[in-house]
Short mmCIF file of C-alpha atoms in Angstrom, two decimals:
data_model
loop_
_atom_site.label_atom_id
_atom_site.label_comp_id
_atom_site.label_asym_id
_atom_site.label_seq_id
_atom_site.Cartn_x
_atom_site.Cartn_y
_atom_site.Cartn_z
CA MET A 7 95.71 90.73 84.02
CA SER A 8 95.34 91.40 87.74
CA ALA A 9 98.19 91.13 90.18
CA THR A 10 97.84 89.97 93.74
CA ILE A 11 99.85 91.96 96.24
CA THR A 12 100.95 90.04 99.29
CA SER A 13 101.44 91.72 102.62
CA PRO A 14 104.94 91.65 104.13
CA SER A 15 103.69 89.21 106.76
CA ARG A 16 102.87 86.61 104.11
CA ARG A 17 105.57 85.45 101.74
CA ILE A 18 107.04 82.42 100.05
CA LEU A 19 109.68 80.60 102.07
CA ARG A 20 112.31 78.50 100.36
CA LEU A 21 113.62 75.28 101.92
CA PRO A 22 116.62 76.79 103.78
CA GLU A 23 114.29 79.29 105.50
CA VAL A 24 111.81 76.54 106.39
CA MET A 25 114.62 74.37 107.78
CA ALA A 26 115.88 77.28 109.91
CA SER A 27 112.36 78.08 111.13
CA VAL A 28 111.44 74.58 112.27
CA GLY A 29 114.88 73.19 113.11
CA PHE A 30 114.51 70.10 110.90
CA GLY A 31 116.64 68.92 108.01
CA ARG A 32 115.51 68.48 104.42
CA ALA A 33 114.90 64.73 104.64
CA HIS A 34 112.84 64.98 107.82
CA ILE A 35 110.68 67.77 106.38
CA TYR A 36 109.94 65.72 103.26
CA ASN A 37 109.22 62.62 105.40
CA LEU A 38 106.72 64.65 107.44
CA ILE A 39 105.09 65.90 104.22
CA ALA A 40 104.79 62.31 102.95
CA MET A 41 103.09 61.31 106.22
CA GLY A 42 100.74 64.30 106.01
CA HIS A 43 102.22 65.96 109.11
CA PHE A 44 103.73 69.07 107.53
CA PRO A 45 102.45 71.68 105.04
CA LYS A 46 103.08 70.78 101.40
CA ALA A 47 105.31 72.94 99.27
CA LYS A 48 103.77 74.87 96.40
CA ARG A 49 105.35 74.83 92.96
CA ILE A 50 106.61 78.33 92.15
CA GLY A 51 108.60 77.54 89.04
CA VAL A 52 109.77 74.72 86.82
CA ARG A 53 112.41 73.62 89.31
CA ALA A 54 111.42 75.56 92.40
CA VAL A 55 109.05 75.08 95.31
CA GLY A 56 108.22 77.24 98.29
CA TRP A 57 106.06 77.23 101.37
CA ASP A 58 103.43 79.75 102.42
CA SER A 59 104.88 81.52 105.45
CA ARG A 60 101.47 81.56 107.17
CA GLU A 61 101.16 77.78 106.86
CA ILE A 62 104.60 77.32 108.42
CA GLU A 63 103.85 79.81 111.22
CA THR A 64 100.55 78.02 111.95
CA TRP A 65 102.29 74.63 112.00
CA ILE A 66 104.93 75.94 114.44
CA ALA A 67 102.27 77.49 116.72
CA GLN A 68 100.26 74.24 116.79
CA HIS A 69 103.33 72.23 117.75
CA LEU A 70 104.41 74.68 120.44
CA GLU A 71 100.96 74.39 122.04
CA GLY A 72 101.45 70.66 122.45
#
């Protein structure tokens, strides 16, 4: 079995970190996901999801550009 090593600049963000990064609440983030305007969370466990930090950083950069 091979293991993938992620660099420190790429990691899994949980919802509280995503909320702090983008300044939106839980409901608004999930509404944006439903409309296709925000990166989808990835399932990381039976009852856990997380976001790719690079996808969130890219989304923030695109929205800061206008």
